[in-house]
Amino acid sequence: MSILSMSKILFKSILHGPYTVLYPIRKKENYEHTRGRVDITVSDCIFCGLCQRRCPTGAIRVDKAGSTWSIERLQCIQCNYCGEVCPKKCLKMGNQYTSPSFGNVRDDYTNARVSDNTENH
Amino acid sequence: MGNRTVIPFGPQHPVLPEPIHLDLVLEDETVLEAVPRIGYIHRGLEKLVEKKDFQQYTYVAERICGICSFMHGMGYCMAIESIMDVKVPERAEFLRTIWAELSRMHSHLLWLGLLADAFGFESLFMHSWRLREQVLDIFEETTGGRIIFSVCEIGGVRKDVSPETLNKISGILLSMEKELKELAKVFLNDSSVKYRTRGIGVLSKQAAFDLGAVGPMAKASGINMDLRTQGYAAYSKLQFEPIVETDGDSYARTSVRLREIFQSIDLIKQAVSIIPEGEIRVKVTGNPNGEYFTRVEQPRGEVIYYVKANGSKFLDRFRVRTPTFANVPALLETLKGCALADIPILILTIDPCISCTER
Amino acid sequence: MEQQIIKMILPNELLAETLHLRNDGYRLAAISCTNKDGMELSYSFDKDYDFLNLRFVIDTDIEIESISCIYFYAFLYENEIKELFGVKIKDILMDFKDNLYKISVKTPFNMKKEE
């Protein structure tokens, strides 16, 4: 029956100092494989709609006639299933997280080469 | 004749990771019986098989629970692979085993921290979770996620681990083992821990068998049942012995889980030394047709997955029988005759994972 | 785990078979239910990693006996099947009377499809 069995651990932790990182002054670096946002290079996209069919949550919407590809940021679960089935390999997963927002954020990407689009995202 | 009162326990309680409700019938601070009530996290995940096809359902199966998420994904993929007769490459089997054992370590460390918090030993709780952070960092480096990995798929795994990373994992685990030994000394020898767990909630071997206890609950009562000896994934190539204690009280369950952490470190070291080179996934075409029962050993016990498919891309039925579902009757039995102050500890010793129970 | 035997029985043989398995030393592992061409109930037993299933198919209006008199802990599985599928099981030792999950839709796995 010992009552001071924790003393060695406590002593070591006093000498070591804090194990935590003072966020947001010092941020933690994400690893290379960290699942973050899904990003698209819209100029390679052929709007086949495979990613829309395969997405488990239905966050992606592809409009072939209007040449737009949009994703609902908060519904995406960052699984990268869309990136694997894309035939043109234009969907990539970065390692920065989606930033928090107040409501549903739908990011639209339009192909700038199409003549009747004036905006470039 | 004592005074009988009925006290509601839960669904919100500082000691519970997930909500469960118990109605306790007390007579002067001794519990006579308990009536459980679950259903606070029922999401109806089994009905989603009708909407999501079997490839998309891997992501849903992983999200049944946050603590045992990898094993759910692995069990689902194993069931579908058995129906479709897909042979997973060896390197993928070893990688799945390594991730499964790391999952077991992080789950047991989480439980140890919660147990220490339950009797007020906060610094022990913080140290257990600090060691758990190192395991979560390993997960993030190899798979991309800390809790939910999305790395298991039908036909193998999606991400490979380079040999340098594997050696780095071995190094981290070696330094963790030293710190874990000091932590284990506190858990097993400290007088306050012993006072709160010795002799509390005794479950005899016959009672554990009659009530259908699984996992560390049964192992602490003397029943030798460990599904990893059956040799699914890469376990047939690894050497280990199931850990069994005979006392049957909460101290024995703590000891079983602590020793399982050390056993997991040993298993990972063996797996890293004999992992072969090769492919990590095979291409899967077609739809499953048939039915199969798969059993996997999760940190909390034995899980049974039942998949029934009919040849289209939607499954007919997917059923998960989780270990906490089987341990709840054993909990009701151990609660009889205990004091009011011991109730949080007893509920924690079954390692309740309620979101698994009520998918 | 490779040994998976599925044995088809009749609903009225259920109690006799489970008593037989209980005396043999089997433990009840799970009770599952599938709703396809009638209710297909599967009782899974396990002994020393030997997996045995008893299976029968019934309609929703047939009543079956509960096995909680032989295996007490079957009450949880049977309450869940009663609530989600609407199978009539009588004499469960601890009957929640459809209050286990308290879902808003009655028997969601057995919904009549609206054409």
PDB file of C-alpha atoms in Angstrom, chain B residues 105 109 112 131 175-185 258 261-262 265:
ATOM      1  CA  MET B 105      -4.106   1.301 -27.068  1.00  0.00           C
ATOM      2  CA  LEU B 109      -5.681   4.838 -22.343  1.00  0.00           C
ATOM      3  CA  LEU B 112      -7.837   4.598 -17.798  1.00  0.00           C
ATOM      4  CA  LEU B 131       0.277   9.597 -23.441  1.00  0.00           C
ATOM      5  CA  SER B 175       9.646   5.647 -25.177  1.00  0.00           C
ATOM      6  CA  MET B 176       5.934   5.384 -24.396  1.00  0.00           C
ATOM      7  CA  GLU B 177       6.452   1.997 -22.860  1.00  0.00           C
ATOM      8  CA  LYS B 178       8.817   3.432 -20.262  1.00  0.00           C
ATOM      9  CA  GLU B 179       6.331   6.109 -19.256  1.00  0.00           C
ATOM     10  CA  LEU B 180       3.484   3.603 -19.283  1.00  0.00           C
ATOM     11  CA  LYS B 181       5.356   1.377 -16.839  1.00  0.00           C
ATOM     12  CA  GLU B 182       5.481   4.233 -14.339  1.00  0.00           C
ATOM     13  CA  LEU B 183       1.788   4.927 -14.873  1.00  0.00           C
ATOM     14  CA  ALA B 184       0.958   1.246 -14.418  1.00  0.00           C
ATOM     15  CA  LYS B 185       2.793   1.269 -11.098  1.00  0.00           C
ATOM     16  CA  LEU B 258      -3.432  -2.189 -18.498  1.00  0.00           C
ATOM     17  CA  ILE B 261      -1.833  -2.042 -23.598  1.00  0.00           C
ATOM     18  CA  PHE B 262       1.590  -3.594 -23.077  1.00  0.00           C
ATOM     19  CA  ILE B 265       2.863  -2.567 -27.958  1.00  0.00           C
TER      20      ILE B 265
END
